[in-house]
CSV table of C-alpha atoms and ligand atoms in Angstrom, one decimal:
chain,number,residue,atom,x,y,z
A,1,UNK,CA,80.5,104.4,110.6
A,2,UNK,CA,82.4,106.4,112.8
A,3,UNK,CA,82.9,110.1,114.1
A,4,UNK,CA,86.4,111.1,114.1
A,5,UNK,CA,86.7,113.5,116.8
A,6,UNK,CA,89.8,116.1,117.9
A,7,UNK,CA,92.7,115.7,118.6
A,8,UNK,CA,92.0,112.4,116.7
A,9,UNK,CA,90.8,113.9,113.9
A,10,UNK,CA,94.0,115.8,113.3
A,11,UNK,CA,96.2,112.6,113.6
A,12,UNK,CA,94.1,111.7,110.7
A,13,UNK,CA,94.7,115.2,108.3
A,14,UNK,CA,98.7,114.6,109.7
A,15,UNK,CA,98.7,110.8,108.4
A,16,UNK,CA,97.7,111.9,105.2
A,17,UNK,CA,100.3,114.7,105.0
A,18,UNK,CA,103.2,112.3,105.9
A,19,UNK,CA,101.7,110.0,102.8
A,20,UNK,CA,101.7,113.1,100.5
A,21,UNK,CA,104.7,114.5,101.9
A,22,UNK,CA,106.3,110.2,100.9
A,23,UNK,CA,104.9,110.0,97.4
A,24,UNK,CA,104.8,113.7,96.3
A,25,UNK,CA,108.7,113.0,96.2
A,26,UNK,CA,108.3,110.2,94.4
A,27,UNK,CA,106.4,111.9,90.9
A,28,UNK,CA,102.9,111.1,92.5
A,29,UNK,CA,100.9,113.8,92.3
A,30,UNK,CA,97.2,113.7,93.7
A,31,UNK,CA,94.1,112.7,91.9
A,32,UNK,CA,90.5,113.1,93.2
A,33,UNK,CA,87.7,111.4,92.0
A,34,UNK,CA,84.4,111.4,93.1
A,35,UNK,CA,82.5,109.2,96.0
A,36,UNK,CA,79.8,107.8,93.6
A,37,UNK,CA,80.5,106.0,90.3
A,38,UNK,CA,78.7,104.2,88.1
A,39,UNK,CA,77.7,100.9,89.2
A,40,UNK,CA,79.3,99.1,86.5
A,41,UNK,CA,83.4,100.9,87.1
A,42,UNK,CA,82.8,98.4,90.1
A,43,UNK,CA,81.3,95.3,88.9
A,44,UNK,CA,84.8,95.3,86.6
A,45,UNK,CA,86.5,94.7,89.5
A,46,UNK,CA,85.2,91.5,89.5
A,47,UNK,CA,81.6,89.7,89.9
A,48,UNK,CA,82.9,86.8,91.7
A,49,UNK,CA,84.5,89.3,95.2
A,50,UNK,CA,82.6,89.5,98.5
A,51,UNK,CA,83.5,93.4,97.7
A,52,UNK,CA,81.0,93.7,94.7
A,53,UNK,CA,78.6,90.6,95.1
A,54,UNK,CA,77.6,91.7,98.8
A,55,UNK,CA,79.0,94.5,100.0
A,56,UNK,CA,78.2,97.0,97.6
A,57,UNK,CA,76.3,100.4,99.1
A,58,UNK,CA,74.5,100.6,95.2
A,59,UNK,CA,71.2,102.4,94.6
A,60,UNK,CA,69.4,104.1,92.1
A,61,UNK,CA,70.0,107.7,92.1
A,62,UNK,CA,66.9,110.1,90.9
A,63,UNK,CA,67.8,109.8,87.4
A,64,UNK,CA,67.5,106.3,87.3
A,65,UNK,CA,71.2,105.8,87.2
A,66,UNK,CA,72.5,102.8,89.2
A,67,UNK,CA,74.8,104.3,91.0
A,68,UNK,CA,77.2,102.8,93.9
A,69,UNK,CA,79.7,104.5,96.7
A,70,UNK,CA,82.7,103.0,96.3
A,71,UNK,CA,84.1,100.3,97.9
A,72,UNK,CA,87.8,101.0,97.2
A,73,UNK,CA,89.6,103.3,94.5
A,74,UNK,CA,91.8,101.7,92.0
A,75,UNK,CA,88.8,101.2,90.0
A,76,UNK,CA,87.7,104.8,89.5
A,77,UNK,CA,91.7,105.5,89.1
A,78,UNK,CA,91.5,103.3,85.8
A,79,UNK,CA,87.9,104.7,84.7
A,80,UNK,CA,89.7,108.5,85.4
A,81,UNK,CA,92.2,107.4,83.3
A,82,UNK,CA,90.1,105.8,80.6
A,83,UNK,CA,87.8,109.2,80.0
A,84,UNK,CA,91.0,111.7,80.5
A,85,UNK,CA,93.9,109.6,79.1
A,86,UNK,CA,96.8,111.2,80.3
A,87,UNK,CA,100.5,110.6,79.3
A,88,UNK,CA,101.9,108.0,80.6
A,89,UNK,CA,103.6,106.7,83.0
A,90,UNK,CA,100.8,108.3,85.1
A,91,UNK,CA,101.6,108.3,88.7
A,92,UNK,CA,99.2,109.4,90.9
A,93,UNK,CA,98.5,109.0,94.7
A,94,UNK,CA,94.6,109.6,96.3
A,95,UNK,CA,92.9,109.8,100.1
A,96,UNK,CA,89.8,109.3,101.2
A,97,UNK,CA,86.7,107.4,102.0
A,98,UNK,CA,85.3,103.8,101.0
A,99,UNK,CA,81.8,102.0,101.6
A,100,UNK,CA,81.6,98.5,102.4
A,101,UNK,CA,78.4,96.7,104.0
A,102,UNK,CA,80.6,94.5,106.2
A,103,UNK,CA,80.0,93.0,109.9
A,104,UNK,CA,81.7,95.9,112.0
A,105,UNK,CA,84.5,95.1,114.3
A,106,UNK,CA,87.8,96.5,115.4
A,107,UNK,CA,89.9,97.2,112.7
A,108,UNK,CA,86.5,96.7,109.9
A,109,UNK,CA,83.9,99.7,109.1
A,110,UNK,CA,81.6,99.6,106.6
A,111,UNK,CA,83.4,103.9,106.1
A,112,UNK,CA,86.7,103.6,106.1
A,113,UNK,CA,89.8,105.2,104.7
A,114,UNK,CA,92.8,104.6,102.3
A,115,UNK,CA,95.4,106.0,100.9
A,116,UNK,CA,96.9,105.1,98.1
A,117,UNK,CA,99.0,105.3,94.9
A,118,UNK,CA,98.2,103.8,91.1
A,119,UNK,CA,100.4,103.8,88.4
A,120,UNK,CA,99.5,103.1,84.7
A,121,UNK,CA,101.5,102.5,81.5
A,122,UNK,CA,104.4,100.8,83.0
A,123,UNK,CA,105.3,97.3,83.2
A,124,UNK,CA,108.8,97.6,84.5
A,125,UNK,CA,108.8,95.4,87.5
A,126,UNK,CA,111.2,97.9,89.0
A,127,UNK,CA,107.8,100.2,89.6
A,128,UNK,CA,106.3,96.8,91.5
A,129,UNK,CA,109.1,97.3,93.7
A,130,UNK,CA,108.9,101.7,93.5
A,131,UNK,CA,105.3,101.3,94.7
A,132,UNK,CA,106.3,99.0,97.7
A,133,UNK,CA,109.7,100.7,98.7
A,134,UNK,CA,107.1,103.4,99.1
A,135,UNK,CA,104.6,101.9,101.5
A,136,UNK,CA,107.3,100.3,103.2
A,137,UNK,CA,109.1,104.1,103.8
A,138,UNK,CA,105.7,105.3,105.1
A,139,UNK,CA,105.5,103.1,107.7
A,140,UNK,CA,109.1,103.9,108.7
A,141,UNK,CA,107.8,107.8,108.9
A,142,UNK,CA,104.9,106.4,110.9
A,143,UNK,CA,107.7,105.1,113.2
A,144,UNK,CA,106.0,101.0,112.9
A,145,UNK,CA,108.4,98.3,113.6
A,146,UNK,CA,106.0,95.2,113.7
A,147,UNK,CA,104.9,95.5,109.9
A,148,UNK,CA,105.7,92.2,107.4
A,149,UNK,CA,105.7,92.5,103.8
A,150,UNK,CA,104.1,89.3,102.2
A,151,UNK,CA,104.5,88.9,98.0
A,152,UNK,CA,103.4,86.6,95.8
A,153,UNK,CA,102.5,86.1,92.1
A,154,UNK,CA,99.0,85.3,90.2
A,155,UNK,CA,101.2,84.7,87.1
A,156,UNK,CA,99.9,85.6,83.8
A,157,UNK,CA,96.7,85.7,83.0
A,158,UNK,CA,96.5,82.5,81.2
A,159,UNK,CA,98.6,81.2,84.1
A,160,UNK,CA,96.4,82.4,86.3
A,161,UNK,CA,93.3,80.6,84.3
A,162,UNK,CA,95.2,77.4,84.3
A,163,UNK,CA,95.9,77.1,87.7
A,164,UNK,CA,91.8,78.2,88.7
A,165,UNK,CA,91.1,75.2,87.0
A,166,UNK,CA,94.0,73.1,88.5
A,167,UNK,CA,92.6,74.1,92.2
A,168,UNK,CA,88.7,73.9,90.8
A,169,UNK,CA,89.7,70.0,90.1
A,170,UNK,CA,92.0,69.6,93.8
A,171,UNK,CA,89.4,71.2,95.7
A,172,UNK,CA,86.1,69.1,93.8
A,173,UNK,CA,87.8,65.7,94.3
A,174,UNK,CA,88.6,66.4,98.0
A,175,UNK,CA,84.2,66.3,98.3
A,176,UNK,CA,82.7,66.8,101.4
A,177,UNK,CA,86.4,67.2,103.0
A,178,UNK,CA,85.9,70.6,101.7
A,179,UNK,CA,84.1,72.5,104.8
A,180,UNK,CA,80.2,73.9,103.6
A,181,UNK,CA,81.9,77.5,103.1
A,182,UNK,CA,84.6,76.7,101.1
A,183,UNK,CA,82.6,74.5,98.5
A,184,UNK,CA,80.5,77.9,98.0
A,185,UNK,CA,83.4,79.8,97.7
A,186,UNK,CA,84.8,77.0,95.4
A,187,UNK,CA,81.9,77.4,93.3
A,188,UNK,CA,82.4,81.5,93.0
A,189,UNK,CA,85.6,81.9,93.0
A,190,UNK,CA,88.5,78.5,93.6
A,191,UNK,CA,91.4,81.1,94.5
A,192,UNK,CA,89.5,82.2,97.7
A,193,UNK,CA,89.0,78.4,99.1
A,194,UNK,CA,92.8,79.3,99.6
A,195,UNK,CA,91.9,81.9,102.3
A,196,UNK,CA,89.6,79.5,104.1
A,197,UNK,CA,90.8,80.0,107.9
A,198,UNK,CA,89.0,76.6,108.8
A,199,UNK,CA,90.5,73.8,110.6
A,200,UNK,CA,88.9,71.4,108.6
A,201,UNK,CA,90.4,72.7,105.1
A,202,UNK,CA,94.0,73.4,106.0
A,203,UNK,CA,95.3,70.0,105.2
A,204,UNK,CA,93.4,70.1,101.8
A,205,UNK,CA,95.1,73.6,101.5
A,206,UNK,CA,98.2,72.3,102.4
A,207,UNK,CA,97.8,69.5,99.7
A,208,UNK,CA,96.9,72.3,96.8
A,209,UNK,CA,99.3,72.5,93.9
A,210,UNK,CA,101.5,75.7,93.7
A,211,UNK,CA,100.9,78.8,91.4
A,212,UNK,CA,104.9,78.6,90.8
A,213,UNK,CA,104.6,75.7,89.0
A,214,UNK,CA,102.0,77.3,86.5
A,215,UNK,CA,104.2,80.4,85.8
A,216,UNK,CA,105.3,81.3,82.0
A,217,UNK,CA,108.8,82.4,81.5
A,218,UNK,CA,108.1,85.9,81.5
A,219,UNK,CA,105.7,85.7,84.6
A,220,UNK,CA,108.4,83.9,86.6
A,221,UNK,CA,111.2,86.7,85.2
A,222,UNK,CA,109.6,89.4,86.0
A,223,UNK,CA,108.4,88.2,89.8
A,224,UNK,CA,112.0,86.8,89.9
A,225,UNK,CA,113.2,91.1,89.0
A,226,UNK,CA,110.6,91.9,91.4
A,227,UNK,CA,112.1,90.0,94.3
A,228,UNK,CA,115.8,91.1,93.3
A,229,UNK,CA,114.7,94.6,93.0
A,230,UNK,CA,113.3,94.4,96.9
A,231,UNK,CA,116.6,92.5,97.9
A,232,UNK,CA,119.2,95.4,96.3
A,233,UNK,CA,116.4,97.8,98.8
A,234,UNK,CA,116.7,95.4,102.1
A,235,UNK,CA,113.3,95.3,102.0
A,236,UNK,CA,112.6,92.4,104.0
A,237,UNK,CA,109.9,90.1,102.7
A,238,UNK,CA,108.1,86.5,102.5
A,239,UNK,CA,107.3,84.6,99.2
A,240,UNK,CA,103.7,83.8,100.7
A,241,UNK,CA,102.1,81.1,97.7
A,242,UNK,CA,98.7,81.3,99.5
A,243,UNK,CA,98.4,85.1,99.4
A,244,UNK,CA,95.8,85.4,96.6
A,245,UNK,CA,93.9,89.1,97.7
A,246,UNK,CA,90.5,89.5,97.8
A,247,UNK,CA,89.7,91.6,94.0
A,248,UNK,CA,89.4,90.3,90.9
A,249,UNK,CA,91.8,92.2,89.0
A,250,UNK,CA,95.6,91.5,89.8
A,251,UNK,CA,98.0,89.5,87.7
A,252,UNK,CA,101.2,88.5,88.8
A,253,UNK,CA,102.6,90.7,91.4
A,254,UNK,CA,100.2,90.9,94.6
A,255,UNK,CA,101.6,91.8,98.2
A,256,UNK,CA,100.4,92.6,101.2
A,257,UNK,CA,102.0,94.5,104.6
A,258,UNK,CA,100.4,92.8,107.8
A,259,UNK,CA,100.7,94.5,111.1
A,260,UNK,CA,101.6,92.5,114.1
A,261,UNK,CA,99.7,93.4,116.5
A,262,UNK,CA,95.5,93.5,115.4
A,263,UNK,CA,93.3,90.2,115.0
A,264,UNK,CA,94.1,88.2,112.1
A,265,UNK,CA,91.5,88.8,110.0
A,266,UNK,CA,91.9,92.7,110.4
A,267,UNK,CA,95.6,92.6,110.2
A,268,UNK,CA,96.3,93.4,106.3
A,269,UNK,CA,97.3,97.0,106.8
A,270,UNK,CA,97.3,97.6,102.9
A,271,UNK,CA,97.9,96.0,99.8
A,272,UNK,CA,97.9,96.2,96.1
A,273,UNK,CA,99.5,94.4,92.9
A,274,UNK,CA,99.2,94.8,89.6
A,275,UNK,CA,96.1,94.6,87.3
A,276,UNK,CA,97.0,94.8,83.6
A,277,UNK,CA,93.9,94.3,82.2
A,278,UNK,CA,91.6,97.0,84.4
A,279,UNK,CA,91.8,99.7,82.4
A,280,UNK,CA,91.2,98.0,79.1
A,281,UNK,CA,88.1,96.6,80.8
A,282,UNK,CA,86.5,99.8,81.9
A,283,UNK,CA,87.2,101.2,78.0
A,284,UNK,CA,90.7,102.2,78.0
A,285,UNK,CA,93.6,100.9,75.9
A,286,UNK,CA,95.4,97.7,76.8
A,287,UNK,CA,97.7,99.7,80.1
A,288,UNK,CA,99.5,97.9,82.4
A,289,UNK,CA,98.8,98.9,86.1
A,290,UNK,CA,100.5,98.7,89.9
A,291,UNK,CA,99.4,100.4,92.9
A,292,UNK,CA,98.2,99.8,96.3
A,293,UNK,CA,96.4,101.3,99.1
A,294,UNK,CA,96.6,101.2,102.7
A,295,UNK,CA,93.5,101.6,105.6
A,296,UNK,CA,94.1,104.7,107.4
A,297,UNK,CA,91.6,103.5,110.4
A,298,UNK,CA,93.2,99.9,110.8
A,299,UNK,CA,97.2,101.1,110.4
A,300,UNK,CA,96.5,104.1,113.3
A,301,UNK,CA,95.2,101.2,115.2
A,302,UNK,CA,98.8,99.5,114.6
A,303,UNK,CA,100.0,102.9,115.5
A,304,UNK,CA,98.5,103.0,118.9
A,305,UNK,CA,99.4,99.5,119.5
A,306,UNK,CA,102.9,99.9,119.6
A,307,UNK,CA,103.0,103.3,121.0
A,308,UNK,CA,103.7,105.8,118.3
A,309,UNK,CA,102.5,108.2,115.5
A,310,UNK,CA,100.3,109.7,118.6
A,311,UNK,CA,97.6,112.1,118.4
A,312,UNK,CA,98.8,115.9,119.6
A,313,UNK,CA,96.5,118.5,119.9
A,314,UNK,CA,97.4,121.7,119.2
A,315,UNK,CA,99.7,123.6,121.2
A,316,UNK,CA,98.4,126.8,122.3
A,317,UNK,CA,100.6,129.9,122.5
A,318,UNK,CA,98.3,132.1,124.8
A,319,UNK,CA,95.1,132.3,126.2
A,320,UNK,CA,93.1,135.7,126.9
A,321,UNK,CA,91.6,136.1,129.9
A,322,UNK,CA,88.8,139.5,129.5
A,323,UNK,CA,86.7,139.8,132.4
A,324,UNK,CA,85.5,143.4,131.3
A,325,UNK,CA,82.9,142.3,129.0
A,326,UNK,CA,84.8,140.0,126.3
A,327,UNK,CA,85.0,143.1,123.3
A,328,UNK,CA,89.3,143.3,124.5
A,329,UNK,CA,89.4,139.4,124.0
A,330,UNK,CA,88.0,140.3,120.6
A,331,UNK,CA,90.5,142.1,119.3
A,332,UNK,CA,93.3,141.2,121.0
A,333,UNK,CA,93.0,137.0,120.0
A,334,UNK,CA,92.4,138.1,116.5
A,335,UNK,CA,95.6,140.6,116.1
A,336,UNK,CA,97.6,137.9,117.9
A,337,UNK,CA,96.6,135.0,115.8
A,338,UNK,CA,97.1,137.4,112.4
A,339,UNK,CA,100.6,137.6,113.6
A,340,UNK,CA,100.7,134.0,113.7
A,341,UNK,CA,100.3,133.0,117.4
A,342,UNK,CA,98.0,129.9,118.7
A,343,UNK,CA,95.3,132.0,120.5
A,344,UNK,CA,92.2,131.2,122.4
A,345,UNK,CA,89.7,133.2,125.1
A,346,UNK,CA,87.0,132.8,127.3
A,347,UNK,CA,83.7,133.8,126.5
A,348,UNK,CA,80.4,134.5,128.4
A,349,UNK,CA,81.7,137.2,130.2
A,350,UNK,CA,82.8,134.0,133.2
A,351,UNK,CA,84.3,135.1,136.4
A,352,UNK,CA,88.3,135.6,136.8
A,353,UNK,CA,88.4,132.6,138.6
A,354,UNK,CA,86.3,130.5,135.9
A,355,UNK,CA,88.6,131.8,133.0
A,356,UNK,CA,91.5,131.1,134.7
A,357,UNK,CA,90.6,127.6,134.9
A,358,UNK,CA,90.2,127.2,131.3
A,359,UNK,CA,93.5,129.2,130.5
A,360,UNK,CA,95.2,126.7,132.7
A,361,UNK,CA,93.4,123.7,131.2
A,362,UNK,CA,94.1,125.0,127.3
A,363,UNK,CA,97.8,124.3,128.1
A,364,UNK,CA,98.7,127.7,126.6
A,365,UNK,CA,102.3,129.4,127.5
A,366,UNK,CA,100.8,132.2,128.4
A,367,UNK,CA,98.0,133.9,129.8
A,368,UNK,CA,96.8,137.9,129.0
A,369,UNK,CA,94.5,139.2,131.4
A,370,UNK,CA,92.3,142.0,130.8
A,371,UNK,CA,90.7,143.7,134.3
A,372,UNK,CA,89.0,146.8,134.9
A,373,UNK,CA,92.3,148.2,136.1
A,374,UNK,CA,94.0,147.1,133.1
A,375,UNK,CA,91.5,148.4,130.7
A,376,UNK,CA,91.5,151.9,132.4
A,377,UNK,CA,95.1,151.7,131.7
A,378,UNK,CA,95.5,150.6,128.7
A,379,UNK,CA,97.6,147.4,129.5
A,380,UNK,CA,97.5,144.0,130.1
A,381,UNK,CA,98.8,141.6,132.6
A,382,UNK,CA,100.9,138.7,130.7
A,383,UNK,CA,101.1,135.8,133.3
A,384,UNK,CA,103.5,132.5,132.3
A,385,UNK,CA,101.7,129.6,133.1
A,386,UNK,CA,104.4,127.1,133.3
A,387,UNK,CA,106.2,128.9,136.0
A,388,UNK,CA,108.8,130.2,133.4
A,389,UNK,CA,109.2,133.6,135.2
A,390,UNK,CA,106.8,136.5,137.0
A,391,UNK,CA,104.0,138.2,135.8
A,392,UNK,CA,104.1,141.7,134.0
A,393,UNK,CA,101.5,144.8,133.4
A,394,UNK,CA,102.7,145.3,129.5
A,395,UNK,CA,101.4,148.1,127.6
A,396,UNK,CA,98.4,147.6,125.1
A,397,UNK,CA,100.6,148.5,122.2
A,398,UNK,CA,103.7,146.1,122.9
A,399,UNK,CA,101.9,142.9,123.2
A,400,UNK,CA,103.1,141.4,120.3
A,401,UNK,CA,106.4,142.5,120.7
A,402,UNK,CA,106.5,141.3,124.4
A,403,UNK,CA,105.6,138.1,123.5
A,404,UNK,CA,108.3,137.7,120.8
A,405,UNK,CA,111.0,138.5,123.4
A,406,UNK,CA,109.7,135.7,125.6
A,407,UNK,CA,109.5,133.0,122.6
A,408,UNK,CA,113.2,134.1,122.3
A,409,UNK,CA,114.0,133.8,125.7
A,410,UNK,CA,112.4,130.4,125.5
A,411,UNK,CA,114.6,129.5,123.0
A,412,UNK,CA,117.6,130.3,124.5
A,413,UNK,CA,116.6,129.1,127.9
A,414,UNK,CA,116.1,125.7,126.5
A,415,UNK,CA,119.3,126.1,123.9
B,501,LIG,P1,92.0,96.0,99.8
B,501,LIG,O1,92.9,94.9,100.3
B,501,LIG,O2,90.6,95.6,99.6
B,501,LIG,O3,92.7,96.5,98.5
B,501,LIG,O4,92.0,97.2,100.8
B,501,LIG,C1,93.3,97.8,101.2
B,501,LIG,C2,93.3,98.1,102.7
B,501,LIG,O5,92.1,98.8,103.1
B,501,LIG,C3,93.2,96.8,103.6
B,501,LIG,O6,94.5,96.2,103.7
B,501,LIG,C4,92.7,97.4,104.9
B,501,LIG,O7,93.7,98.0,105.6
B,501,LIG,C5,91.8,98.5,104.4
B,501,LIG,N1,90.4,98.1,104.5
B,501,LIG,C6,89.7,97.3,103.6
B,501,LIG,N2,88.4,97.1,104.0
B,501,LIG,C7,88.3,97.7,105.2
B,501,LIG,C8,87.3,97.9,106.2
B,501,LIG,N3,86.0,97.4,106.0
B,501,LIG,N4,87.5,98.6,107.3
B,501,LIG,C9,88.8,99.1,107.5
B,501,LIG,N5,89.8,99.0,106.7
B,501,LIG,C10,89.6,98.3,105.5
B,501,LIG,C11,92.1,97.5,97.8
B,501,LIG,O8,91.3,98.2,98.1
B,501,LIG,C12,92.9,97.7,96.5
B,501,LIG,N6,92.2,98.9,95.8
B,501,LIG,C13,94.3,98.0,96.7
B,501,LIG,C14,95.1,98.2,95.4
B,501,LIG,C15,95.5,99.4,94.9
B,501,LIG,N7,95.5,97.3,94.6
B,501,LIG,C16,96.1,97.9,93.6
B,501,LIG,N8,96.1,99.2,93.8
């Protein structure tokens, strides 16, 4: 688990503004749940994912209550959505923190972050390709070129169920071709053997037979509207049969956005699909679901990699300089930042010299300085500090004014 610290930390609030700023316009309007649910909105997701089996933070809480922090947020969408039932379609979009006990690396905390939007009550595969023409615009507002969009569909769930079995038999004739790994997986859950990185398996892989030729009519129509929908968008994208996603819960459509520049195993940037049947198991009515969220700590690692969406600290507009005791710095930041300027001082009563350093460090415009001779009277020195003219004795009173004359001279200086 990490510290976030400034200027980082305010790439971070930024990220998630651009995000709200994406799906606000979209209908999506925010929903918070809380960081702890019952252990069992989780174990829906599905008994047979790494995600619930072992990496689970679950304890029980001091009311007996076995409790868990959760490990991703589409769940606790569907239970919200259960308890409150809203009208539907409910679009919603969420931020914040998940918990999983995985082996740390770059790119994989066991805290990380997501954002994310959910829908429920709609079917229409034009909202599979809504949700994605969404991601794919934030990246664009993130300015990331390298970012693939890989789709694929589980079918049905009967389809789905059929073609388990279909790989169960492939997999358990192939024996001890199988690597050790995979014939555990295969004994969990047969859809992740096709995730199996090993050497050993890929020609086994290879071999598998092909969800496609498990798909009902009306699976195959509506992946078929899904894939038209993203083409009539120029949404560029590959039909990847493999891609299966690591939770339980998703029928047909599934995609993922892979970024182009982090390790393989840590370069899913997001992903999401539908999963009709979520809400109905958590105690909802039969409601048809799409959504998908996207790892705020791995995509600003994308960011950094190709160069943009930097961190920027904040710019100040002046810095006070007091060497008569500090109680001038006091009121002077504080009517400067009421009327709306970026303002910072020195403190500890430090020598001219020392405080000067710091102004020129803070990167502010402009420097006030506060002397004995100034204090007498009743005036300040305002010095540019990026050489954008000389330095003037400015009565007490007309700071704020003075200062609005220069941020207009700025302007038209650089107009
Ligand atoms: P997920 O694929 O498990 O899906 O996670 C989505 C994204 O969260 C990943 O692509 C990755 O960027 C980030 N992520 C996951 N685990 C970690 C980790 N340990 N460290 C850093 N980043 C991580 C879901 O969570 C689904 N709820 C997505 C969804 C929404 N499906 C439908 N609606």
């Amino acid at each position: 688990m990490r510290d976030i610290l400034p200027p980082e930390s305010g790439r971070w609030r930024q990220f998630t503004g651009v995000f709200a700023d994406v799906v606000e316009r979209a209908g999506y309007g925010q929903l918070m749940t809380p960081l702890l649910e019952d252990l069992g909105v989780f174990t829906r997701i599905g008994d047979a994912t790494d995600v619930v089996t072992k990496e689970m933070y679950d304890f029980v809480d001091k009311g007996e209550r076995h409790i868990a922090l959760r490990p991703e947020m589409t769940a606790s969408v569907c239970r919200a959505f259960a308890e409150q039932r809203p009208t539907t379609p409910w679009k919603v979009f969420y931020s914040g923190s998940n918990f999983r006990y995985e082996k740390p690396q770059r790119g994989r905390y066991r805290q990380f972050d997501q954002v994310g939007i959910e829908v429920l009550g709609a079917d229409d595969p034009n909202l599979d390709v809504e949700v994605i023409a969404l991601a794919w615009e934030f990246y664009a507002r993130l300015g990331l070129r390298q970012v693939t969009l890989i789709v694929n569909s589980l079918g049905e769930p009967d389809d789905r169920a059929r073609y388990v079995e279909a790989l169960l038999a492939h997999f358990t004739a192939a024996g001890a071709a199988l690597s050790e790994q995979s014939r555990a997986t295969l004994e969990r859950n047969p859809l992740r053997v096709l995730d199996s990185k090993r050497e050993i398996d890929q020609p086994l892989i290879a071999a598998a037979p092909q969800i496609a030729d498990f798909y009902s009519d009306e699976a195959a129509a509506h992946f078929e509207s899904v894939l038209a929908g993203l083409r009539s968008l120029d949404i560029e994208f590959a039909v990847e049969p493999k891609l299966v996603r690591g939770l339980d819960y998703y029928r047909r459509t599934i995609f993922e956005f892979q970024g182009g520049t982090l390790d393989s195993a840590q370069n899913a940037l997001g992903g999401g699909g539908r999963y009709d049947g979520l809400v109905e198991a958590l105690g909802g009515p039969a409601t048809p679901g799409v959504g998908f969220a996207l790892g705020v700590d791995r995509t600003l690692l994308a960011c950094d990699d190709e160069g943009v969406f930097p961190a920027e600290p904040v710019q100040l507009d002046v810095f006070v300089v007091d060497v008569t005791g500090g109680l001038e710095a006091v009121t002077i930041t504080s009517e400067l930042r009421a009327a709306g300027f970026a303002a910072d001082r020195g403190y500890d009563n430090r020598s001219m010299k020392a405080q000067m350093k710091l102004a020129n460090r803070s990167g502010a415009r402009i420097a006030l300085i506060v002397g004995d001779d100034e204090l007498a009277a009743g005036t300040v020195v305002v010095k540019p500090m990026h050489g954008e003219g000389d330095q003037v004795a400015v009565d007490r009173s007309e700071i704020l004014t003075h200062l609005a004359s220069l941020s207009d001279q700025n302007r038209t200086n650089h107009e």
